[in-house]
Amino acid sequence: MRTVPKPISVDDYRARVRALVPATPVTLLPLEQCVGLVLGDDLVAPVSLPPFDNSAMDGYAVRSVDVADPVVELPVAEDIPAGRTDVVPLRPGTAHRIMTGAPIPPGADAIVKVEDTDGGTERVTIKAQAAPGAHIRRTGEDVAEGATVLRAGTVLGSPQLGLASAIGRAELPVHRPVRVLVLSTGSELVEPGEPLRPGQIYESNSVLLATAVRETGGEATVLRFVPDDVRAFHDTIAGHLDKVDVLVTSGGVSAGAYEVVKDSLDGRGVDFLRVAVQPGGPQGSGVFQGLPVVTLPGNPVSAALSFELFLRPALLAAMGHAVINRPRVKARSGAELRSPLGRRQYRRGFLEGEAVAPVGGPGSHLLAAFASSNCLIEIPEDVDVVAEGDPVTVLVLG
Ligand code: AMP
Ligand code: MG
């Protein structure tokens, strides 16, 4: 009697793939290469921000006691544009014209903004009083020298990289991008841009998967694709295995004949199994010649969803991310949905407010429907029908 092995659960398989991909080392990278990466060490400010007391306004630096009357006229003794480094002390009874960001001259304790004056350059008429400290940005008000401004584990986006620059950093220690080798398989595949013959289709998983890798902050090297030929498979990956952290393949893992990935890697460190998920049941993973390998099914939506469910969290975790899962929200299904018992189904949907409209059917070849969705509707293993209006869990993509 032949027994069919029980499929592994989505959560168990996710944990298994995650355990395969080791953490990337922390390295120093120039700021422009740090976008979306995770800071590997606490960032301490070697300078204060602002580094010196400076003006928050274009106007005049004064002593507040000199502008106590409703209208006063003062000689303008100095002009201080931003960037001037030789700051002359303010003598009592005078004003210095000053621009935003310029250093406050010693002796001045307030700024009168230009709108409250006649804007004079030799003498200035001031029509407003100024409290001590008015419009002065104090040294260290934002950041004190020696303070930790970003903690290790922070995901670096534009505000964080701006802050790093502001404290004088040109490079940051980050968990370096995970390097992923992407290889598609299938004798029916044709490079986009080339003519198609009957029975052939354009190859799309390479671009889809490489882009998904790059969206995590990882680096993808695309080997394009190989025909369903074990020799060609091994010849193509040879020479690349020691240059990457993970090999991701698509196609050739199901139960048919000519399953090139299975035929090439089965019994050589990679296990082929079924996951209790739809789409994307047939999966493979393991370590081949020292390299973690994750083999995805070939149907584009299966490949994309498998990446989303299993590889994306593994790659993010390897790059030091604490948050590796998509936001989950509850929404009301806009239609009845049917799902196979015993498998967790992910349907493509469009979430708007509290309603989610299913997009396309469950078929794993429906790439256009996937491309016009913005979420996945998760139907648990023990649910076979979701009625229109029922609450469902939605994974928000993008
Ligand atoms: P397979 O998993 O190799 O049996 O492929 C399943 C389905 O996905 C078949 O219809 C293939 O033609 C299609 N397919 C496999 N790989 C790709 C690819 N890289 N690009 C587009 N379609 C693919
Ligand atoms: Mg195939």
Short mmCIF file of C-alpha atoms and ligand atoms in Angstrom, two decimals:
data_model
loop_
_atom_site.label_atom_id
_atom_site.label_comp_id
_atom_site.label_asym_id
_atom_site.label_seq_id
_atom_site.Cartn_x
_atom_site.Cartn_y
_atom_site.Cartn_z
CA MET A 1 0.00 0.00 0.00
CA ARG A 2 1.33 3.44 -0.93
CA THR A 3 0.76 6.11 1.70
CA VAL A 4 0.69 9.77 0.77
CA PRO A 5 2.65 11.80 3.32
CA LYS A 6 0.58 14.28 5.28
CA PRO A 7 1.21 17.82 4.05
CA ILE A 8 3.19 20.13 6.31
CA SER A 9 1.35 23.20 7.67
CA VAL A 10 2.01 26.69 6.32
CA ASP A 11 3.39 27.80 9.67
CA ASP A 12 5.73 24.83 10.04
CA TYR A 13 7.02 25.26 6.51
CA ARG A 14 7.53 28.96 7.04
CA ALA A 15 9.63 28.19 10.13
CA ARG A 16 11.59 25.60 8.19
CA VAL A 17 12.49 28.00 5.37
CA ARG A 18 13.31 30.68 7.88
CA ALA A 19 15.76 28.39 9.67
CA LEU A 20 17.55 27.74 6.37
CA VAL A 21 18.64 31.30 5.65
CA PRO A 22 21.45 32.49 7.94
CA ALA A 23 21.73 36.07 9.20
CA THR A 24 23.80 38.33 6.98
CA PRO A 25 26.85 39.99 8.57
CA VAL A 26 26.90 43.63 9.60
CA THR A 27 29.00 45.74 7.21
CA LEU A 28 29.60 49.43 6.62
CA LEU A 29 27.74 50.73 3.56
CA PRO A 30 27.43 54.23 2.08
CA LEU A 31 24.12 55.87 3.02
CA GLU A 32 22.67 55.66 -0.48
CA GLN A 33 22.97 51.86 -0.30
CA CYS A 34 21.29 51.62 3.11
CA VAL A 35 17.69 52.32 2.09
CA GLY A 36 15.38 49.70 3.58
CA LEU A 37 18.21 47.93 5.41
CA VAL A 38 18.47 47.44 9.17
CA LEU A 39 20.96 49.30 11.34
CA GLY A 40 23.44 46.84 12.83
CA ASP A 41 24.65 48.92 15.77
CA ASP A 42 23.41 51.82 17.89
CA LEU A 43 24.13 55.16 16.23
CA VAL A 44 25.72 57.69 18.59
CA ALA A 45 25.94 61.38 17.68
CA PRO A 46 29.51 62.77 17.73
CA VAL A 47 28.07 66.30 17.50
CA SER A 48 25.10 68.16 18.93
CA LEU A 49 22.19 69.21 16.75
CA PRO A 50 22.01 72.09 16.32
CA PRO A 51 25.79 72.22 16.73
CA PHE A 52 25.62 75.92 17.77
CA ASP A 53 22.96 78.43 18.84
CA ASN A 54 21.46 79.77 15.62
CA SER A 55 18.66 81.88 14.28
CA ALA A 56 15.28 80.31 13.46
CA MET A 57 14.33 83.37 11.39
CA ASP A 58 15.65 85.87 8.91
CA GLY A 59 15.81 89.08 10.96
CA TYR A 60 18.00 90.92 13.45
CA ALA A 61 19.98 89.67 16.44
CA VAL A 62 19.44 92.07 19.36
CA ARG A 63 19.56 92.38 23.12
CA SER A 64 15.96 92.04 24.27
CA VAL A 65 16.44 95.03 26.62
CA ASP A 66 17.31 97.20 23.59
CA VAL A 67 13.93 96.57 21.91
CA ALA A 68 11.72 97.07 24.99
CA ASP A 69 10.04 100.21 23.56
CA PRO A 70 7.19 99.91 21.01
CA VAL A 71 9.37 101.35 18.25
CA VAL A 72 13.18 101.60 18.31
CA GLU A 73 15.85 102.36 15.76
CA LEU A 74 19.26 100.67 16.00
CA PRO A 75 22.42 100.83 13.89
CA VAL A 76 23.09 97.59 11.98
CA ALA A 77 26.67 96.75 12.89
CA GLU A 78 27.11 93.38 11.14
CA ASP A 79 25.55 91.17 8.50
CA ILE A 80 25.53 87.44 9.35
CA PRO A 81 24.50 85.16 6.49
CA ALA A 82 24.21 81.39 7.13
CA GLY A 83 27.67 79.84 6.95
CA ARG A 84 29.55 82.84 8.34
CA THR A 85 32.13 81.50 10.79
CA ASP A 86 33.75 84.70 12.19
CA VAL A 87 30.99 85.86 14.46
CA VAL A 88 31.53 89.30 15.96
CA PRO A 89 30.02 89.97 19.43
CA LEU A 90 27.00 92.29 19.52
CA ARG A 91 27.65 95.62 21.17
CA PRO A 92 24.82 97.02 23.36
CA GLY A 93 22.51 99.38 21.46
CA THR A 94 23.20 97.79 18.05
CA ALA A 95 21.65 95.07 15.92
CA HIS A 96 23.17 92.49 13.55
CA ARG A 97 21.23 91.49 10.46
CA ILE A 98 21.05 87.69 10.59
CA MET A 99 19.71 84.89 8.36
CA THR A 100 18.06 81.58 9.29
CA GLY A 101 20.69 79.06 10.40
CA ALA A 102 23.39 81.68 11.04
CA PRO A 103 25.20 81.65 14.44
CA ILE A 104 23.87 83.94 17.16
CA PRO A 105 26.53 86.55 18.00
CA PRO A 106 27.67 86.55 21.64
CA GLY A 107 25.78 89.29 23.53
CA ALA A 108 22.52 88.83 21.58
CA ASP A 109 19.68 87.08 23.41
CA ALA A 110 16.82 87.41 20.91
CA ILE A 111 15.98 87.54 17.21
CA VAL A 112 13.48 90.04 15.80
CA LYS A 113 12.06 88.64 12.59
CA VAL A 114 12.45 90.77 9.48
CA GLU A 115 8.66 91.12 9.11
CA ASP A 116 8.64 93.16 12.37
CA THR A 117 11.17 95.68 10.99
CA ASP A 118 11.73 97.99 8.02
CA GLY A 119 14.47 95.63 6.77
CA GLY A 120 17.17 98.33 6.93
CA THR A 121 20.81 97.51 6.28
CA GLU A 122 22.51 100.61 7.80
CA ARG A 123 19.93 101.34 10.47
CA VAL A 124 16.87 99.29 11.30
CA THR A 125 13.51 100.33 12.73
CA ILE A 126 12.08 97.63 14.97
CA LYS A 127 8.35 97.63 15.64
CA ALA A 128 8.05 94.64 17.98
CA GLN A 129 9.42 93.57 21.30
CA ALA A 130 11.36 90.32 21.66
CA ALA A 131 11.39 88.09 24.72
CA PRO A 132 14.79 86.71 25.76
CA GLY A 133 15.44 83.56 23.68
CA ALA A 134 12.94 84.50 20.95
CA HIS A 135 13.60 82.62 17.66
CA ILE A 136 16.88 81.15 18.89
CA ARG A 137 17.49 77.44 18.24
CA ARG A 138 19.67 76.23 21.06
CA THR A 139 22.71 73.94 20.78
CA GLY A 140 21.68 70.32 21.37
CA GLU A 141 17.94 71.04 21.37
CA ASP A 142 17.41 68.23 18.84
CA VAL A 143 20.33 65.93 19.68
CA ALA A 144 22.85 66.15 22.53
CA GLU A 145 26.43 65.18 21.65
CA GLY A 146 27.00 61.57 22.72
CA ALA A 147 23.33 60.65 22.61
CA THR A 148 22.12 57.47 20.89
CA VAL A 149 19.98 58.74 18.03
CA LEU A 150 19.03 55.41 16.41
CA ARG A 151 18.95 51.97 17.98
CA ALA A 152 20.35 48.83 16.35
CA GLY A 153 17.44 47.16 14.56
CA THR A 154 15.99 50.38 13.13
CA VAL A 155 14.85 50.09 9.51
CA LEU A 156 16.53 52.85 7.53
CA GLY A 157 14.31 55.13 5.48
CA SER A 158 14.61 58.76 4.43
CA PRO A 159 14.25 60.36 7.92
CA GLN A 160 16.83 58.02 9.46
CA LEU A 161 19.32 58.49 6.61
CA GLY A 162 18.79 62.24 6.77
CA LEU A 163 19.56 62.15 10.49
CA ALA A 164 22.70 60.07 9.89
CA SER A 165 23.91 62.73 7.45
CA ALA A 166 23.03 65.50 9.88
CA ILE A 167 25.38 64.04 12.48
CA GLY A 168 28.11 63.70 9.85
CA ARG A 169 27.94 60.04 8.87
CA ALA A 170 28.71 59.01 5.28
CA GLU A 171 28.39 55.27 6.02
CA LEU A 172 26.39 53.12 8.42
CA PRO A 173 26.80 49.61 9.81
CA VAL A 174 23.94 47.57 8.38
CA HIS A 175 22.98 43.95 7.95
CA ARG A 176 24.10 43.59 4.36
CA PRO A 177 21.59 42.61 1.69
CA VAL A 178 20.96 38.89 1.37
CA ARG A 179 22.20 37.64 -2.04
CA VAL A 180 19.70 35.50 -3.88
CA LEU A 181 20.32 33.51 -7.06
CA VAL A 182 17.12 33.19 -9.08
CA LEU A 183 16.72 30.39 -11.62
CA SER A 184 13.56 29.50 -13.55
CA THR A 185 13.07 26.17 -15.26
CA GLY A 186 10.92 24.92 -18.12
CA SER A 187 11.48 23.89 -21.73
CA GLU A 188 8.42 25.90 -22.76
CA LEU A 189 9.92 29.20 -21.64
CA VAL A 190 11.03 31.98 -23.99
CA GLU A 191 12.90 35.16 -23.13
CA PRO A 192 10.56 38.21 -23.31
CA GLY A 193 11.28 40.13 -26.49
CA GLU A 194 11.93 36.99 -28.54
CA PRO A 195 9.32 35.49 -30.91
CA LEU A 196 6.98 32.82 -29.47
CA ARG A 197 6.36 29.50 -31.21
CA PRO A 198 3.25 27.37 -30.57
CA GLY A 199 3.42 25.71 -27.16
CA GLN A 200 5.82 28.29 -25.77
CA ILE A 201 5.22 31.03 -23.19
CA TYR A 202 7.18 34.03 -22.06
CA GLU A 203 9.25 33.50 -18.95
CA SER A 204 7.98 35.70 -16.13
CA ASN A 205 8.99 34.20 -12.79
CA SER A 206 12.58 35.45 -12.92
CA VAL A 207 11.61 39.10 -13.05
CA LEU A 208 8.77 38.57 -10.58
CA LEU A 209 10.97 36.82 -8.02
CA ALA A 210 14.02 39.04 -8.49
CA THR A 211 11.83 42.09 -7.99
CA ALA A 212 10.28 40.57 -4.88
CA VAL A 213 13.80 39.92 -3.52
CA ARG A 214 14.82 43.52 -4.23
CA GLU A 215 11.67 44.79 -2.53
CA THR A 216 12.90 43.16 0.70
CA GLY A 217 16.23 44.99 0.36
CA GLY A 218 18.01 41.86 -0.91
CA GLU A 219 20.18 41.50 -4.02
CA ALA A 220 19.01 39.23 -6.81
CA THR A 221 21.13 37.66 -9.52
CA VAL A 222 19.00 36.23 -12.29
CA LEU A 223 20.27 33.23 -14.23
CA ARG A 224 17.21 33.45 -16.49
CA PHE A 225 16.09 29.90 -17.12
CA VAL A 226 17.05 26.38 -18.07
CA PRO A 227 15.14 23.73 -20.00
CA ASP A 228 13.83 20.64 -18.20
CA ASP A 229 17.21 18.97 -18.32
CA VAL A 230 19.13 17.86 -15.23
CA ARG A 231 22.52 18.34 -16.88
CA ALA A 232 21.64 21.87 -17.99
CA PHE A 233 20.35 22.64 -14.50
CA HIS A 234 23.60 21.64 -12.81
CA ASP A 235 25.79 23.25 -15.47
CA THR A 236 23.92 26.52 -15.07
CA ILE A 237 24.17 26.81 -11.30
CA ALA A 238 27.78 25.56 -11.09
CA GLY A 239 30.14 28.43 -10.43
CA HIS A 240 27.46 30.57 -8.79
CA LEU A 241 26.80 28.66 -5.59
CA ASP A 242 29.62 30.17 -3.54
CA LYS A 243 28.69 33.75 -4.48
CA VAL A 244 25.19 33.86 -3.00
CA ASP A 245 23.33 33.16 0.24
CA VAL A 246 20.29 31.38 -1.20
CA LEU A 247 19.27 29.69 -4.44
CA VAL A 248 15.62 30.12 -5.39
CA THR A 249 14.24 28.13 -8.30
CA SER A 250 10.81 28.00 -9.87
CA GLY A 251 9.09 25.17 -11.69
CA GLY A 252 9.85 21.48 -11.89
CA VAL A 253 8.82 20.39 -8.39
CA SER A 254 5.41 18.76 -8.89
CA ALA A 255 4.37 15.16 -9.35
CA GLY A 256 4.62 14.98 -13.16
CA ALA A 257 7.38 13.73 -15.43
CA TYR A 258 10.25 16.09 -16.38
CA GLU A 259 10.36 17.71 -12.93
CA VAL A 260 13.84 19.05 -13.46
CA VAL A 261 14.42 20.67 -10.08
CA LYS A 262 13.21 17.63 -8.21
CA ASP A 263 15.21 15.31 -10.45
CA SER A 264 18.34 17.44 -9.96
CA LEU A 265 18.19 17.96 -6.19
CA ASP A 266 16.10 15.17 -4.66
CA GLY A 267 18.22 13.10 -2.27
CA ARG A 268 21.04 15.67 -2.49
CA GLY A 269 20.14 17.69 0.57
CA VAL A 270 16.82 19.06 -0.66
CA ASP A 271 13.48 17.65 0.51
CA PHE A 272 10.43 17.79 -1.72
CA LEU A 273 7.12 17.87 0.09
CA ARG A 274 3.60 19.19 0.06
CA VAL A 275 2.49 22.19 2.09
CA ALA A 276 -1.15 22.45 3.14
CA VAL A 277 -1.67 25.62 1.14
CA GLN A 278 -3.44 26.66 -2.01
CA PRO A 279 -1.94 27.70 -4.31
CA GLY A 280 1.65 26.53 -3.98
CA GLY A 281 1.35 23.04 -2.47
CA PRO A 282 4.46 21.41 -3.98
CA GLN A 283 7.59 22.85 -2.41
CA GLY A 284 11.19 21.90 -1.86
CA SER A 285 13.90 23.17 0.44
CA GLY A 286 17.19 22.16 1.95
CA VAL A 287 20.92 22.68 1.56
CA PHE A 288 22.71 21.69 -1.66
CA GLN A 289 26.51 21.77 -1.61
CA GLY A 290 26.43 24.08 1.39
CA LEU A 291 23.94 26.52 -0.13
CA PRO A 292 20.39 26.98 1.21
CA VAL A 293 17.95 26.20 -1.60
CA VAL A 294 14.24 26.94 -1.81
CA THR A 295 12.44 25.52 -4.82
CA LEU A 296 9.09 27.10 -5.70
CA PRO A 297 6.38 25.76 -7.97
CA GLY A 298 6.25 27.19 -11.49
CA ASN A 299 2.82 28.71 -11.84
CA PRO A 300 3.50 32.43 -11.51
CA VAL A 301 0.94 33.06 -8.77
CA SER A 302 2.10 29.97 -6.87
CA ALA A 303 5.70 31.15 -7.15
CA ALA A 304 4.76 34.65 -6.03
CA LEU A 305 2.66 33.49 -3.10
CA SER A 306 5.26 30.96 -1.99
CA PHE A 307 7.81 33.74 -2.01
CA GLU A 308 5.45 35.93 -0.05
CA LEU A 309 4.60 33.30 2.56
CA PHE A 310 7.89 31.48 3.01
CA LEU A 311 10.84 33.35 1.54
CA ARG A 312 10.01 36.96 2.25
CA PRO A 313 9.90 36.46 6.04
CA ALA A 314 13.09 34.37 5.89
CA LEU A 315 14.98 37.02 3.89
CA LEU A 316 13.77 39.86 6.12
CA ALA A 317 14.74 37.96 9.27
CA ALA A 318 18.18 37.21 7.78
CA MET A 319 18.66 40.96 7.22
CA GLY A 320 17.84 41.75 10.85
CA HIS A 321 14.22 42.85 10.51
CA ALA A 322 12.10 42.38 13.64
CA VAL A 323 8.85 42.87 11.71
CA ILE A 324 8.77 40.15 9.06
CA ASN A 325 5.05 39.66 8.58
CA ARG A 326 2.60 41.72 6.58
CA PRO A 327 -0.02 43.70 8.46
CA ARG A 328 -3.15 41.59 9.03
CA VAL A 329 -6.56 43.21 9.15
CA LYS A 330 -10.15 41.99 9.35
CA ALA A 331 -12.43 42.81 6.42
CA ARG A 332 -15.78 41.72 5.04
CA SER A 333 -15.68 39.53 1.97
CA GLY A 334 -17.43 41.04 -1.03
CA ALA A 335 -18.33 37.61 -2.42
CA GLU A 336 -18.80 33.97 -1.48
CA LEU A 337 -15.49 32.07 -1.52
CA ARG A 338 -14.89 28.33 -1.56
CA SER A 339 -11.73 26.74 -0.24
CA PRO A 340 -10.50 23.14 0.08
CA LEU A 341 -10.75 21.75 3.61
CA GLY A 342 -7.37 20.92 5.13
CA ARG A 343 -5.51 23.58 3.16
CA ARG A 344 -5.05 27.25 3.88
CA GLN A 345 -6.14 29.21 0.84
CA TYR A 346 -4.83 32.59 -0.17
CA ARG A 347 -7.10 34.44 -2.57
CA ARG A 348 -6.14 37.67 -4.23
CA GLY A 349 -8.24 40.64 -3.18
CA PHE A 350 -8.65 44.35 -3.32
CA LEU A 351 -9.04 45.94 0.09
CA GLU A 352 -10.81 49.26 0.37
CA GLY A 353 -11.80 50.42 3.83
CA GLU A 354 -13.41 47.49 5.62
CA ALA A 355 -14.44 45.61 2.48
CA VAL A 356 -12.35 43.22 0.48
CA ALA A 357 -13.35 42.28 -3.06
CA PRO A 358 -11.91 38.99 -4.33
CA VAL A 359 -9.96 39.52 -7.57
CA GLY A 360 -10.07 36.58 -9.99
CA GLY A 361 -10.56 32.95 -9.06
CA PRO A 362 -8.32 30.58 -7.11
CA GLY A 363 -6.33 29.50 -10.22
CA SER A 364 -2.57 29.80 -9.77
CA HIS A 365 -2.02 30.90 -13.38
CA LEU A 366 -4.10 34.08 -12.99
CA LEU A 367 -1.23 36.54 -12.95
CA ALA A 368 -3.22 39.53 -14.20
CA ALA A 369 -5.68 39.20 -11.30
CA PHE A 370 -2.76 39.05 -8.88
CA ALA A 371 -1.27 42.15 -10.50
CA SER A 372 -4.46 44.11 -9.85
CA SER A 373 -4.81 43.01 -6.22
CA ASN A 374 -3.48 44.76 -3.14
CA CYS A 375 -3.97 42.05 -0.52
CA LEU A 376 -4.35 38.35 0.13
CA ILE A 377 -7.49 36.90 1.69
CA GLU A 378 -6.54 34.10 4.06
CA ILE A 379 -9.07 31.28 4.37
CA PRO A 380 -8.15 28.89 7.20
CA GLU A 381 -7.72 25.12 6.80
CA ASP A 382 -11.02 24.33 8.55
CA VAL A 383 -13.20 26.65 6.45
CA ASP A 384 -14.71 25.50 3.15
CA VAL A 385 -17.14 28.34 2.49
CA VAL A 386 -16.93 32.05 3.23
CA ALA A 387 -20.30 33.70 2.71
CA GLU A 388 -20.58 37.15 1.18
CA GLY A 389 -20.23 39.65 4.03
CA ASP A 390 -18.41 37.23 6.33
CA PRO A 391 -15.35 38.57 8.17
CA VAL A 392 -12.04 37.37 6.72
CA THR A 393 -8.39 37.94 7.57
CA VAL A 394 -6.52 39.95 4.99
CA LEU A 395 -2.75 40.31 4.54
CA VAL A 396 -2.01 43.79 3.26
CA LEU A 397 0.62 43.77 0.49
CA GLY A 398 2.87 46.59 -0.63
P1 AMP B 1 5.84 23.54 -13.35
O1 AMP B 1 5.82 23.87 -11.88
O2 AMP B 1 7.21 23.54 -13.91
O3 AMP B 1 5.09 22.29 -13.62
O4 AMP B 1 5.06 24.71 -14.06
C1 AMP B 1 3.71 24.96 -13.78
C2 AMP B 1 3.14 25.96 -14.74
O5 AMP B 1 3.81 27.19 -14.58
C3 AMP B 1 3.30 25.59 -16.20
O6 AMP B 1 2.14 26.01 -16.89
C4 AMP B 1 4.50 26.39 -16.63
O7 AMP B 1 4.50 26.67 -18.01
C5 AMP B 1 4.36 27.63 -15.82
N1 AMP B 1 5.67 28.21 -15.56
C6 AMP B 1 6.70 27.55 -14.97
N2 AMP B 1 7.77 28.36 -14.87
C7 AMP B 1 7.41 29.54 -15.40
C8 AMP B 1 8.10 30.77 -15.59
N3 AMP B 1 9.35 30.93 -15.20
N4 AMP B 1 7.42 31.79 -16.17
C9 AMP B 1 6.14 31.61 -16.55
N5 AMP B 1 5.45 30.49 -16.37
C10 AMP B 1 6.07 29.46 -15.83
MG MG B 2 8.06 23.13 -15.63
#
